[in-house]
Coordinates of N, CA, C and O in Angstrom, one line a residue:
M29 N 175.1 113.5 370.5 CA 174.6 114.4 371.2 C 173.4 114.2 371.7 O 173.0 114.9 372.8
P30 N 172.7 113.3 371.4 CA 171.7 112.6 372.0 C 172.1 112.4 373.8 O 172.7 111.7 374.1
G31 N 170.8 113.5 374.4 CA 171.6 112.9 376.0 C 172.2 113.4 376.8 O 172.1 113.5 378.1
H32 N 173.3 114.5 375.9 CA 174.1 115.3 376.3 C 174.6 116.5 375.5 O 174.5 116.4 374.5
F33 N 175.0 117.6 376.1 CA 175.2 119.1 375.9 C 176.3 119.3 374.7 O 177.7 117.7 375.7
E34 N 176.4 119.0 373.8 CA 177.8 119.7 373.2 C 178.0 121.7 373.4 O 177.1 121.9 372.7
P35 N 179.2 121.7 372.8 CA 179.4 123.3 372.4 C 179.2 123.2 371.0 O 178.9 122.4 370.3
I36 N 178.8 124.4 370.4 CA 178.6 125.0 369.3 C 179.2 126.4 369.2 O 179.7 126.8 370.1
P37 N 179.4 127.0 368.1 CA 180.5 127.9 367.8 C 179.8 129.1 368.4 O 178.5 129.6 368.2
G38 N 180.6 130.2 368.8 CA 179.8 131.3 369.6 C 179.4 131.0 371.3 O 179.5 132.0 371.6
G39 N 180.1 130.0 371.1 CA 180.0 129.7 373.2 C 179.0 129.4 373.5 O 178.4 129.0 374.9
G40 N 177.6 128.7 372.5 CA 176.7 128.2 373.2 C 176.8 126.8 373.7 O 178.0 126.2 373.3
A41 N 175.5 126.1 373.3 CA 175.4 124.7 373.3 C 174.5 124.1 373.0 O 173.1 125.0 372.5
A42 N 174.6 122.8 372.8 CA 173.3 122.1 371.7 C 172.9 120.6 372.3 O 174.0 120.2 372.8
V43 N 171.5 120.3 372.6 CA 171.4 119.0 373.2 C 170.0 118.5 371.9 O 169.4 119.1 372.0
A44 N 170.4 117.1 371.8 CA 169.2 116.6 371.6 C 168.0 115.9 372.0 O 168.8 114.9 372.9
L45 N 166.9 116.7 372.1 CA 166.7 115.9 373.3 C 165.1 115.7 372.6 O 164.3 115.6 371.3
D46 N 164.5 114.4 373.1 CA 163.1 113.6 372.5 C 162.0 114.2 373.1 O 161.8 115.2 373.6
E47 N 160.4 113.6 372.4 CA 159.3 114.3 372.6 C 159.2 114.1 374.7 O 158.7 115.1 374.7
V48 N 159.6 113.1 375.0 CA 158.9 113.1 376.6 C 160.3 113.7 377.3 O 159.6 114.3 378.1
E49 N 161.4 113.9 376.9 CA 162.5 114.6 377.8 C 161.9 116.0 377.8 O 162.0 116.8 378.6
I50 N 161.8 116.5 376.2 CA 161.2 118.0 376.4 C 159.8 118.7 377.5 O 160.0 119.5 377.8
S51 N 159.3 117.2 377.4 CA 157.4 117.4 378.0 C 158.5 117.5 379.7 O 158.0 118.5 380.1
I52 N 159.1 116.5 380.4 CA 159.5 116.4 381.7 C 160.1 117.4 381.5 O 160.1 118.2 383.2
I53 N 161.3 118.1 381.1 CA 162.0 119.6 381.6 C 160.8 120.7 381.4 O 161.3 121.5 382.3
R54 N 160.0 120.7 380.3 CA 159.5 121.8 380.7 C 157.9 121.9 382.1 O 158.0 123.1 382.3
S55 N 157.9 120.8 382.2 CA 157.0 120.8 383.2 C 157.5 120.7 384.6 O 157.0 121.6 385.1
L56 N 158.7 120.6 384.6 CA 159.6 120.8 385.8 C 159.8 122.3 386.0 O 159.6 122.8 387.2
A57 N 159.7 122.4 384.6 CA 160.5 124.0 385.2 C 159.3 125.1 385.5 O 159.3 125.6 386.4
V58 N 158.0 124.7 385.1 CA 156.8 125.2 385.1 C 156.4 125.3 386.7 O 156.2 126.2 387.4
Q59 N 156.3 123.9 387.1 CA 156.0 123.6 388.6 C 157.7 124.1 389.7 O 157.1 124.8 390.5
L60 N 158.3 124.4 389.2 CA 159.2 125.3 389.8 C 159.1 126.8 390.0 O 158.8 127.5 390.6
M61 N 158.4 127.4 388.2 CA 158.2 128.8 389.0 C 157.2 129.0 389.4 O 156.9 129.9 390.6
E62 N 155.9 128.1 389.6 CA 155.0 128.3 390.6 C 155.4 128.0 392.0 O 154.9 128.6 392.8
L63 N 156.1 126.6 392.0 CA 156.7 126.7 393.6 C 157.3 128.5 394.4 O 156.9 128.5 395.2
I64 N 158.1 128.9 393.5 CA 158.8 130.1 393.8 C 158.1 131.1 394.0 O 158.2 131.9 394.8
G65 N 156.6 131.6 393.1 CA 155.9 132.1 393.0 C 156.3 133.3 392.7 O 157.3 134.1 392.3
P66 N 155.0 134.4 392.6 CA 155.0 135.5 392.1 C 156.0 136.8 392.7 O 156.2 136.0 393.8
G67 N 156.3 137.3 391.9 CA 157.3 138.6 392.5 C 156.8 139.6 393.2 O 155.7 139.8 393.0
P68 N 157.5 140.5 393.6 CA 156.5 141.9 394.6 C 156.1 142.8 393.5 O 155.0 143.0 393.8
A69 N 156.4 142.8 392.4 CA 155.8 143.4 391.5 C 154.8 143.0 390.8 O 153.2 143.9 390.9
E70 N 154.7 141.9 390.7 CA 153.3 141.0 390.3 C 152.2 141.3 391.4 O 151.2 141.5 390.9
N71 N 153.0 141.1 392.6 CA 151.8 141.3 393.8 C 151.4 142.7 393.8 O 150.5 142.9 394.3
A72 N 152.0 143.7 393.3 CA 151.6 145.0 393.5 C 151.6 145.6 392.1 O 151.5 147.1 391.9
Q73 N 150.9 144.9 391.3 CA 149.9 145.3 389.9 C 151.2 146.1 388.9 O 151.0 146.7 388.3
D74 N 152.6 145.5 388.9 CA 153.5 146.3 388.5 C 153.5 147.3 388.9 O 154.2 148.5 387.9
D75 N 153.6 148.3 389.9 CA 154.1 149.6 390.3 C 155.7 149.7 390.9 O 155.9 149.0 391.8
P76 N 156.3 150.5 389.8 CA 157.5 150.3 390.1 C 158.2 151.1 391.3 O 159.1 150.5 391.6
L77 N 157.5 151.8 391.9 CA 157.9 152.3 393.2 C 157.4 151.3 394.3 O 158.3 151.0 395.3
A78 N 156.6 150.4 394.1 CA 156.3 149.5 395.0 C 157.1 148.1 395.1 O 157.9 147.8 396.2
E79 N 157.8 148.1 393.7 CA 158.9 147.2 393.7 C 160.1 147.4 394.2 O 160.6 146.8 394.7
L80 N 160.5 149.1 393.9 CA 161.8 149.4 394.3 C 161.9 149.3 395.8 O 162.5 149.2 396.2
F81 N 160.9 149.6 396.6 CA 160.9 149.2 398.4 C 160.0 148.3 399.0 O 160.7 148.2 399.8
A82 N 159.8 147.1 398.3 CA 159.6 146.5 398.5 C 160.7 145.2 398.9 O 162.2 145.2 398.6
E83 N 160.4 144.9 400.3 CA 161.4 144.0 400.6 C 160.9 142.9 401.4 O 159.4 142.3 400.9
G84 N 161.7 141.9 401.2 CA 161.6 140.3 401.3 C 161.5 139.8 402.5 O 161.3 140.7 403.6
P85 N 161.1 138.4 402.8 CA 160.8 137.9 404.1 C 162.0 138.2 404.8 O 163.2 137.9 404.3
S86 N 161.5 138.0 406.1 CA 163.0 137.7 406.9 C 163.1 136.7 407.3 O 164.2 136.5 408.0
E87 N 162.3 136.0 407.5 CA 162.2 134.3 407.9 C 162.0 133.1 406.5 O 161.7 133.4 405.9
P88 N 163.0 132.1 406.9 CA 163.3 131.0 406.0 C 162.2 130.5 405.5 O 160.8 130.8 406.8
P89 N 162.1 130.0 404.4 CA 160.3 129.7 404.1 C 160.7 128.1 404.6 O 161.3 127.5 405.0
S90 N 159.2 128.0 405.0 CA 158.7 126.7 405.8 C 158.9 125.3 404.6 O 159.2 124.1 404.7
D91 N 158.7 125.2 403.1 CA 158.8 124.1 402.3 C 159.9 123.8 402.3 O 161.3 124.6 402.1
P92 N 160.5 122.5 402.5 CA 162.0 122.4 402.5 C 162.9 122.4 401.3 O 164.1 122.6 401.3
V93 N 161.5 122.5 400.4 CA 162.0 122.4 398.6 C 162.7 124.0 399.0 O 164.0 124.4 398.6
L94 N 161.8 125.2 399.3 CA 161.8 126.6 399.2 C 163.2 126.2 400.0 O 164.3 127.4 400.1
Q95 N 163.2 126.1 401.4 CA 164.6 126.2 402.0 C 165.7 125.8 401.4 O 166.9 126.4 401.6
R96 N 165.9 124.8 400.6 CA 167.3 124.3 400.0 C 167.4 125.5 398.5 O 168.5 125.6 398.1
L97 N 166.1 125.8 398.3 CA 166.5 127.1 396.9 C 167.3 128.0 397.7 O 167.8 129.1 397.1
F98 N 166.9 128.2 399.2 CA 166.8 129.8 399.8 C 167.2 129.8 400.9 O 166.9 129.9 401.7
P99 N 168.4 128.9 401.0 CA 169.0 128.6 402.7 C 169.9 129.9 403.0 O 169.8 131.2 402.5
D100 N 169.7 129.8 404.5 CA 169.7 130.8 405.7 C 171.7 131.3 404.7 O 172.2 130.2 404.5
A101 N 172.3 132.6 405.4 CA 172.9 133.0 404.4 C 174.3 133.2 405.3 O 175.5 132.5 404.9
Y102 N 174.0 133.1 406.7 CA 174.8 133.2 407.9 C 174.3 131.9 409.1 O 175.2 132.1 410.0
S103 N 173.7 131.0 409.1 CA 173.0 130.0 409.7 C 173.7 128.7 409.3 O 174.1 127.8 407.7
G104 N 173.2 127.6 409.7 CA 173.9 126.3 409.5 C 173.7 125.3 410.4 O 173.5 126.0 411.8
P105 N 174.1 124.2 410.6 CA 174.4 122.8 411.5 C 175.3 123.5 412.6 O 175.1 123.3 413.6
D106 N 176.1 123.9 412.0 CA 177.2 124.3 412.8 C 176.8 125.9 414.3 O 177.1 126.2 414.8
V107 N 175.5 126.5 413.2 CA 175.4 127.5 414.6 C 174.7 127.2 415.9 O 175.5 128.1 417.0
E108 N 174.4 126.0 416.3 CA 174.2 125.4 417.5 C 175.5 125.3 418.3 O 175.4 125.1 419.4
A109 N 176.4 125.4 417.8 CA 177.9 124.9 418.3 C 178.0 126.2 419.1 O 179.3 126.2 419.8
H110 N 177.7 127.3 418.6 CA 178.4 128.7 419.1 C 177.6 128.7 420.2 O 176.2 128.4 420.7
S111 N 177.9 129.8 421.0 CA 177.4 130.5 422.5 C 175.9 130.7 422.2 O 175.8 131.3 420.3
P112 N 174.9 130.7 422.7 CA 173.6 131.8 422.4 C 173.5 132.7 421.6 O 172.7 133.2 421.1
E113 N 174.4 133.5 422.5 CA 174.5 135.0 421.8 C 175.1 135.1 420.6 O 174.3 135.5 419.2
Q114 N 176.5 134.5 420.1 CA 176.6 134.0 419.1 C 175.5 133.6 417.7 O 175.2 133.9 416.8
A115 N 174.7 132.3 418.0 CA 173.7 132.2 417.1 C 172.7 132.9 417.4 O 172.6 133.2 415.8
E116 N 172.7 133.7 418.5 CA 171.0 134.4 417.5 C 171.6 135.6 416.9 O 171.3 136.3 415.9
E117 N 172.9 136.2 417.0 CA 173.6 137.2 416.4 C 173.4 136.9 415.0 O 173.4 137.6 413.7
Q118 N 173.8 135.4 414.4 CA 173.6 135.1 413.7 C 172.4 134.9 412.6 O 172.8 135.1 411.3
R119 N 171.7 134.7 413.4 CA 170.3 134.3 413.1 C 169.6 135.8 412.5 O 169.1 135.9 411.8
A120 N 170.2 136.7 413.3 CA 169.6 137.9 412.8 C 170.5 138.3 411.6 O 169.5 139.1 410.7
H121 N 171.2 138.4 411.2 CA 172.6 138.4 410.4 C 171.8 138.1 409.0 O 171.5 138.4 408.0
S122 N 171.3 136.8 409.5 CA 170.6 136.0 408.5 C 169.4 136.5 407.5 O 168.6 136.7 406.6
S123 N 168.6 137.0 408.8 CA 167.2 137.6 408.4 C 167.4 138.7 407.7 O 166.7 139.1 406.8
E124 N 168.2 139.1 408.2 CA 168.6 140.9 407.6 C 168.9 140.7 406.3 O 168.8 141.3 405.2
F125 N 169.7 139.5 405.6 CA 170.5 139.3 404.4 C 169.2 138.8 403.9 O 169.0 139.3 402.2
R126 N 168.2 138.0 404.1 CA 167.0 137.7 403.7 C 166.1 138.3 402.8 O 165.6 138.5 402.1
R127 N 165.9 139.3 403.9 CA 164.8 140.5 403.9 C 165.7 141.4 402.6 O 164.6 141.5 401.8
F128 N 166.7 141.7 402.4 CA 167.3 142.4 401.5 C 167.7 141.9 400.0 O 167.9 142.3 398.8
T129 N 167.6 140.3 400.0 CA 168.1 139.6 398.5 C 167.1 138.8 398.5 O 167.2 138.1 397.2
E130 N 166.1 138.0 399.1 CA 165.7 136.8 398.6 C 164.6 137.2 397.0 O 164.2 136.3 396.4
N131 N 164.0 138.4 397.6 CA 163.2 138.9 396.1 C 164.1 138.9 395.3 O 163.3 138.3 394.2
D132 N 165.1 139.2 395.0 CA 166.2 139.3 393.5 C 166.7 138.0 393.3 O 166.3 137.5 392.2
L133 N 166.5 137.1 394.4 CA 167.4 135.6 394.0 C 165.6 134.8 393.5 O 166.0 134.1 392.6
R134 N 164.4 135.3 394.2 CA 163.6 134.7 392.9 C 163.5 135.1 391.8 O 163.1 134.2 390.6
A135 N 163.8 136.5 391.7 CA 163.0 137.3 390.5 C 164.0 136.1 389.4 O 164.2 136.1 388.3
G136 N 165.5 135.9 389.6 CA 166.6 135.5 389.2 C 166.0 134.2 388.8 O 166.4 133.7 387.8
K137 N 165.7 133.4 389.7 CA 165.1 131.7 389.1 C 163.9 131.9 388.5 O 164.3 130.7 387.5
R138 N 163.0 132.9 388.6 CA 161.7 132.6 387.8 C 162.5 133.1 386.5 O 161.4 132.5 385.2
E139 N 163.3 134.1 386.1 CA 163.3 134.4 384.8 C 164.4 133.4 384.1 O 164.4 132.7 383.4
N140 N 164.9 132.9 385.2 CA 166.5 131.2 383.9 C 165.1 130.4 384.0 O 165.0 129.8 383.0
A141 N 164.4 129.8 384.7 CA 163.1 129.1 384.3 C 162.2 129.2 383.1 O 161.8 128.5 381.9
L142 N 161.9 130.6 383.2 CA 161.3 130.9 382.0 C 161.8 131.2 380.7 O 161.3 130.8 379.4
T143 N 163.5 131.3 380.9 CA 164.2 130.8 379.5 C 164.1 129.3 378.9 O 164.0 129.4 377.8
V144 N 164.3 128.8 379.9 CA 163.8 127.0 379.9 C 162.4 126.3 378.8 O 162.8 126.0 378.3
I145 N 162.0 127.1 379.3 CA 160.7 127.2 378.9 C 160.5 127.7 377.4 O 159.9 126.9 376.2
R146 N 160.7 129.1 377.1 CA 160.5 129.6 376.2 C 161.4 129.1 375.1 O 160.8 128.7 374.1
S147 N 163.0 128.4 375.6 CA 163.2 128.2 374.8 C 162.9 126.6 374.1 O 163.0 126.1 373.3
L148 N 162.3 125.6 375.2 CA 161.5 124.8 374.7 C 160.4 124.8 373.8 O 160.2 124.1 373.1
D149 N 160.2 125.7 373.9 CA 158.7 126.1 373.3 C 158.8 126.5 371.8 O 158.2 126.7 370.9
G150 N 160.0 127.0 371.6 CA 160.4 127.6 370.6 C 160.9 126.2 369.5 O 161.4 126.7 368.4
L151 N 161.2 125.0 369.6 CA 161.7 124.2 369.4 C 160.3 123.3 368.0 O 159.3 123.9 368.0
T152 N 161.3 123.0 367.0 CA 160.9 122.6 365.7 C 161.0 120.9 365.8 O 161.9 120.7 365.5
P153 N 160.1 120.4 365.9 CA 159.6 119.0 366.4 C 160.1 118.5 364.8 O 159.7 118.9 364.3
G154 N 160.9 117.6 365.3 CA 160.6 116.7 363.8 C 159.9 115.3 363.7 O 158.9 115.6 364.2
G155 N 160.1 114.7 363.2 CA 159.0 113.4 362.9 C 158.7 112.6 363.8 O 157.7 111.9 364.4
D156 N 159.6 112.2 364.3 CA 159.4 111.5 366.0 C 159.4 112.4 366.9 O 159.6 111.7 368.2
G157 N 159.1 114.0 366.9 CA 158.5 114.6 367.8 C 159.9 115.3 369.0 O 160.2 115.9 369.7
G158 N 161.1 114.8 368.5 CA 162.0 115.3 369.3 C 163.0 116.6 368.4 O 162.0 116.6 367.6
A159 N 163.6 117.0 369.1 CA 164.1 118.4 368.0 C 165.5 118.4 368.8 O 166.4 117.8 369.8
V160 N 166.7 119.1 367.9 CA 167.7 119.7 368.6 C 167.8 120.9 369.1 O 167.7 122.0 368.5
L161 N 168.0 121.2 370.2 CA 167.8 122.4 371.6 C 168.8 123.2 370.9 O 170.2 122.7 371.4
K162 N 169.2 124.5 370.6 CA 170.3 125.4 370.8 C 170.4 126.2 371.0 O 169.8 127.2 371.2
L163 N 171.7 126.8 372.4 CA 171.3 128.3 373.3 C 172.7 128.4 373.2 O 173.3 128.3 372.6
S164 N 172.3 129.7 373.1 CA 173.4 131.0 373.2 C 174.7 130.6 374.2 O 173.6 129.9 375.4
A165 N 175.3 131.6 374.4 CA 175.8 131.2 375.8 C 175.6 131.6 377.2 O 175.2 131.2 378.4
E166 N 174.2 132.7 376.8 CA 173.6 133.5 377.9 C 172.5 132.1 378.2 O 172.4 131.9 379.3
E167 N 172.0 131.8 377.3 CA 170.6 131.1 377.3 C 171.6 129.9 378.3 O 170.9 129.3 378.9
A168 N 172.4 129.0 377.9 CA 173.2 128.1 378.4 C 173.4 128.3 379.8 O 173.2 127.3 380.9
E169 N 174.1 129.1 380.5 CA 174.3 129.9 382.1 C 172.6 129.8 382.6 O 172.9 129.4 383.5
Q170 N 171.5 130.3 381.6 CA 170.5 130.2 382.5 C 170.0 128.9 382.9 O 168.9 128.1 383.6
W171 N 169.7 128.0 381.4 CA 169.8 126.5 381.8 C 170.4 125.9 382.5 O 170.0 125.1 383.7
L172 N 172.0 126.3 382.7 CA 172.9 125.4 384.0 C 172.4 125.8 385.4 O 172.2 125.0 386.4
R173 N 171.5 126.9 385.4 CA 171.0 127.6 386.7 C 169.8 126.9 387.1 O 169.4 126.3 388.2
T174 N 169.1 126.9 386.1 CA 167.8 126.1 386.4 C 168.2 124.8 386.6 O 167.2 123.8 387.2
L175 N 168.7 123.9 386.3 CA 168.8 122.9 386.0 C 169.7 122.3 387.4 O 169.2 121.0 388.3
N176 N 169.9 123.4 387.9 CA 170.9 123.3 389.5 C 169.6 123.0 390.0 O 169.8 122.7 391.0
D177 N 168.9 124.3 390.0 CA 167.3 124.4 390.7 C 166.6 123.2 391.0 O 165.8 122.4 391.6
L178 N 166.2 122.5 389.8 CA 165.7 121.2 389.5 C 165.8 120.5 390.4 O 165.5 119.3 391.5
R179 N 167.6 120.5 390.6 CA 167.7 119.0 391.2 C 167.7 119.6 392.3 O 167.7 118.4 393.5
L180 N 168.2 120.5 393.0 CA 167.9 120.9 394.1 C 166.6 120.7 394.8 O 166.5 120.3 395.9
A181 N 165.7 120.7 394.2 CA 164.1 120.8 394.2 C 164.2 119.6 394.5 O 163.3 118.6 395.9
I182 N 164.1 118.6 393.3 CA 163.9 117.3 393.7 C 164.7 116.4 394.7 O 164.0 115.4 395.7
G183 N 166.1 116.9 394.6 CA 166.4 116.0 395.6 C 166.2 116.6 397.1 O 166.2 115.7 398.1
A184 N 165.8 117.9 397.7 CA 165.0 118.0 398.8 C 163.7 117.1 399.1 O 163.5 116.5 400.3
R185 N 163.0 116.7 397.6 CA 161.9 116.0 398.5 C 162.4 114.3 398.4 O 161.9 113.8 399.1
L186 N 163.4 114.1 397.6 CA 164.2 112.7 397.9 C 164.9 112.7 399.3 O 165.8 111.5 399.3
D187 N 165.1 113.5 400.0 CA 165.7 113.8 400.9 C 167.6 113.6 400.7 O 168.2 112.8 401.7
V188 N 168.0 113.9 400.2 CA 169.2 114.0 399.3 C 169.8 114.8 399.9 O 169.8 116.1 399.7
V189 N 171.2 114.8 401.1 CA 172.1 116.1 401.5 C 173.4 115.6 401.7 O 174.1 116.3 401.7
A190 N 173.6 114.4 401.3 CA 175.3 114.0 400.9 C 175.3 112.9 399.9 O 174.5 112.3 399.0
E191 N 176.7 113.2 399.5 CA 176.7 111.9 398.2 C 176.3 110.6 398.2 O 176.0 110.1 397.4
E192 N 176.6 109.9 399.6 CA 176.1 108.8 399.8 C 174.5 108.3 399.5 O 173.9 107.4 399.4
D193 N 174.1 109.7 399.9 CA 172.2 109.2 400.0 C 172.4 109.3 398.4 O 171.2 108.2 397.8
T194 N 172.6 109.9 397.1 CA 172.6 109.7 396.0 C 173.2 107.9 395.6 O 172.4 107.8 395.1
D195 N 173.8 107.8 396.0 CA 174.2 106.0 396.1 C 173.2 105.5 396.7 O 173.3 104.3 395.6
L196 N 172.6 105.7 397.4 CA 171.6 104.3 398.0 C 169.9 104.8 396.5 O 169.7 103.5 396.6
L197 N 170.2 105.9 396.5 CA 169.4 106.6 395.1 C 169.3 105.1 394.2 O 168.6 104.7 393.4
F198 N 170.7 104.8 393.7 CA 171.0 103.4 392.6 C 170.5 102.8 392.9 O 170.1 101.6 392.1
R199 N 169.9 102.2 394.3 CA 169.7 101.0 394.9 C 168.8 100.4 394.9 O 167.9 99.3 395.2
L200 N 167.1 101.8 394.4 CA 166.1 101.6 394.9 C 165.6 100.6 394.3 O 165.5 100.4 392.9
P201 N 164.8 99.7 394.4 CA 163.8 99.0 393.4 C 162.9 99.7 392.7 O 162.4 100.8 392.8
D202 N 163.1 99.1 391.4 CA 161.8 99.4 390.6 C 160.2 99.7 390.8 O 159.8 100.5 390.5
E203 N 159.8 99.1 391.9 CA 158.8 99.1 392.8 C 158.5 100.3 393.8 O 157.2 100.9 393.6
D204 N 159.6 101.5 393.7 CA 159.3 102.1 394.9 C 159.1 103.4 394.2 O 159.6 103.5 393.0
P205 N 157.7 103.9 395.2 CA 157.3 104.5 394.0 C 158.5 105.9 393.9 O 157.6 107.0 393.2
R206 N 159.1 106.2 394.3 CA 160.2 107.4 394.4 C 160.9 107.2 393.1 O 162.0 108.2 392.8
K207 N 160.9 105.9 392.4 CA 161.8 105.6 392.0 C 161.7 107.1 390.3 O 163.0 107.3 389.7
P208 N 161.0 106.9 389.7 CA 160.4 107.9 389.1 C 161.2 109.3 389.2 O 162.0 110.2 388.2
M209 N 160.8 110.2 390.6 CA 161.5 111.1 390.8 C 162.8 110.8 391.0 O 163.4 111.8 390.5
V210 N 163.3 109.6 391.0 CA 165.2 109.2 391.3 C 165.3 109.5 390.3 O 166.6 110.0 390.1
M211 N 164.9 108.5 388.9 CA 165.1 108.7 387.4 C 165.5 110.4 387.4 O 166.3 110.6 386.3
A212 N 164.6 111.0 387.2 CA 165.0 112.1 386.8 C 165.7 113.2 387.0 O 166.7 113.6 386.4
Y213 N 166.1 113.3 388.6 CA 166.9 113.4 389.7 C 168.5 113.1 389.2 O 169.6 113.7 388.5
L214 N 168.4 112.0 388.7 CA 169.9 111.3 387.8 C 170.2 111.8 386.6 O 171.1 112.5 386.3
W215 N 168.9 111.7 385.7 CA 169.2 112.6 384.4 C 169.4 113.8 383.9 O 170.4 114.1 383.5
L216 N 168.6 114.8 385.3 CA 168.8 115.7 385.0 C 170.4 116.0 385.6 O 171.0 117.2 385.2
G217 N 170.9 115.3 386.6 CA 172.3 115.5 386.8 C 173.5 115.3 385.3 O 174.5 115.8 385.4
G218 N 173.2 114.3 385.0 CA 173.8 113.9 383.9 C 173.8 115.4 382.7 O 175.1 115.4 382.4
L219 N 172.9 115.9 382.7 CA 172.7 117.0 381.3 C 173.2 118.1 382.3 O 174.0 118.6 381.5
Q220 N 173.1 118.3 383.8 CA 173.4 119.4 383.8 C 175.2 119.1 384.1 O 176.5 120.1 383.3
E221 N 176.1 118.0 384.4 CA 177.3 117.8 384.0 C 177.9 118.1 382.9 O 179.2 118.7 382.7
T222 N 177.3 117.3 381.7 CA 178.0 117.5 380.0 C 177.8 119.1 380.0 O 178.4 120.0 379.1
L223 N 176.7 120.0 380.5 CA 176.7 121.5 380.2 C 178.0 122.1 381.1 O 177.9 122.9 380.3
V224 N 177.9 121.6 382.4 CA 179.3 122.1 382.7 C 180.5 122.3 381.6 O 181.1 122.8 381.8
E225 N 180.1 120.9 381.5 CA 181.6 121.2 380.8 C 181.9 121.8 379.2 O 183.1 121.7 378.9
T226 N 180.6 121.5 378.7 CA 180.4 122.5 377.5 C 181.0 123.7 377.6 O 181.8 124.5 377.4
L227 N 180.4 124.2 379.0 CA 180.5 126.0 379.1 C 182.1 126.0 379.6 O 182.6 127.2 379.9
M228 N 183.1 125.2 379.9 CA 184.1 125.4 380.8 C 185.0 126.1 379.4 O 184.9 125.5 378.6
P229 N 186.0 126.8 379.7 CA 186.8 127.4 378.7 C 187.8 126.2 378.5 O 188.2 125.3 379.3

C-alpha cells in the first residue's frame, strides 16, 4: 500500500502516506483553493438570491493555471484556422458557456479540494507521523478530481502541454530550480494512476 492506492471493501480506496506526503498534498490543496478563489455566494454574504442569479465571468482568466483549469469550451488552437466569422462565433459561444458554468465548476473544484483537506486533517498519525488514509467511494472520486486539478496546475507552471514535455522533465538536472515541482508532479501522477486503477470496475 505505501505510495499507491488499493481498493477497500465498499468501493473505496486506501493509501499509506508519511508525514511529509500528508503535508505536501494538504498544502497543495490549500493553494489550489486559494487560486480558485471564493464563490459568488461568499462574495455576496451568502445571499441565496444573489447566488441564484450570479453570473460567472465571460472572459478566460489571465492566469495560465486557471486557463488550464477552466479552458474555453468552444475554442482552441484550431479556431484560428476557421474563417474570421466562424472564429468570432466560437469565441462568443465560449464566452456564453463560461458565463453560465464557471461559477459551478469553481464551486465543485473547491468542494473537492476541501474534501482532500478534511480527510487529511482527520487522520490519526502513527509513531512515525504517517497514517493510512481510507476513503469512501465518493471521497475517492473527489480525490481523483483534485489530484487531476493539482497536476494540471503544476503542469501549467512547468509548461507541460504534451507527453514529450513530461519525458523532458525526467532528464532535468538536480540543481534545476524546477526539480521539486517536477518531483511533485510525477508523484501526484503516480497516485492518480493507482487511484484510477483502484476505482475501475
